Every structure is written in C-alpha cells, then in structure tokens.
C-alpha cells in the first residue's frame, strides 16, 4: 500500500469515521485509554514469543503476568496510548501522521529494538482483535477492514523508515 506525504493512509472519509467511532468505544469502555493499551501489550507478550525480552525494563521477567502491573509497563503503555490517540485525532493531517510514524520508527531503531515486519504484522492482528473485543457485536467487517487498511499504512511507513535508517 505504501504511505506518501500527501495521503499517508489512503482512507476514505467513511473509513476514518468508522475508525474514530470504534476508537471512541475503546476509550469509553476503559477507565482510561492506558488500560486498553496495557491489555494490548499483555496480549502481545502472551502471543508473540520473545517480545517481552525486547523491553529493557522487563529484564528478568518471563511472563506477561509478571509485568502487567509494573510501573514500567504502565509508563510504556501511557506513551503508546497517547500516540494512538493522537493518530486517530490527526487522521486528516497527512503531514503530521507521516512525521509521527517516522518518529516511532526512529525511536525503535535508536533503542536497538529490531522490530521487523513479522512483529508489526502480529501486533496489528492483536491490536485489531482488542478493538473488536471492546466494540463487541457492533464490530463489523467494514470496521475491521478500515482498521486493517489504516494499520497496513502505518506498518508500511514504519518499515520504510526502518529500512532508510538501516540504509
């Protein structure tokens, strides 16, 4: 799909609306957005072997249950929550979105996190599963497809920036 500076996610107005409305349900269903993010990372750590070890702050921990309530987990998830929320708010501003995606990729690269396509693919599936769980029966195929399309654009931007940095 690819991401460009002029139309990074190639989403229609209807798709953006579906994303915004389903996101609002995710935020409303949680005491705060951070809880939603903690649930996502808990699932990532459960479902993707080796991801827990990629986090310096969780050295010596071997299970998602050990980190779920740690300050380091909550702090990381708070940063991720803020970024996710900002992305949703900025769906109509392609320049800001592209810079946000590039900054995320640069940060991961600088930290030495060798996150590849397989990691991003797995994270995307888990993220969309968590959105679906929050939205419940109202989670339609249309909503799912909008999220998949959006996430694929984000992933493409993250990967292209990573490849540029590895140059």
PDB file of N, CA and C in Angstrom, residues 27 68 77 90 135-136 158 167:
ATOM      1  N   UNK A  27     -12.051   3.751  24.024  1.00  0.00           N
ATOM      2  CA  UNK A  27     -11.694   4.702  25.077  1.00  0.00           C
ATOM      3  C   UNK A  27     -12.773   4.721  26.158  1.00  0.00           C
ATOM      4  N   UNK A  68       2.379  -7.042  33.982  1.00  0.00           N
ATOM      5  CA  UNK A  68       1.110  -6.354  33.727  1.00  0.00           C
ATOM      6  C   UNK A  68       0.893  -5.120  34.605  1.00  0.00           C
ATOM      7  N   UNK A  77       2.892   1.918  28.172  1.00  0.00           N
ATOM      8  CA  UNK A  77       1.539   1.905  27.608  1.00  0.00           C
ATOM      9  C   UNK A  77       0.919   3.291  27.581  1.00  0.00           C
ATOM     10  N   UNK A  90      -5.551  12.923  14.365  1.00  0.00           N
ATOM     11  CA  UNK A  90      -4.887  13.566  13.221  1.00  0.00           C
ATOM     12  C   UNK A  90      -5.093  12.830  11.901  1.00  0.00           C
ATOM     13  N   UNK A 135     -15.374  -3.294  21.028  1.00  0.00           N
ATOM     14  CA  UNK A 135     -16.568  -2.860  20.300  1.00  0.00           C
ATOM     15  C   UNK A 135     -17.674  -3.909  20.391  1.00  0.00           C
ATOM     16  N   UNK A 136     -17.287  -5.161  20.476  1.00  0.00           N
ATOM     17  CA  UNK A 136     -18.276  -6.233  20.629  1.00  0.00           C
ATOM     18  C   UNK A 136     -19.054  -6.508  19.354  1.00  0.00           C
ATOM     19  N   UNK A 158       6.358   2.639   8.959  1.00  0.00           N
ATOM     20  CA  UNK A 158       7.343   2.243   9.965  1.00  0.00           C
ATOM     21  C   UNK A 158       8.462   1.427   9.331  1.00  0.00           C
ATOM     22  N   UNK A 167      19.856   1.704   5.948  1.00  0.00           N
ATOM     23  CA  UNK A 167      20.478   2.097   4.707  1.00  0.00           C
ATOM     24  C   UNK A 167      21.728   1.476   4.340  1.00  0.00           C
TER      25      UNK A 167
END
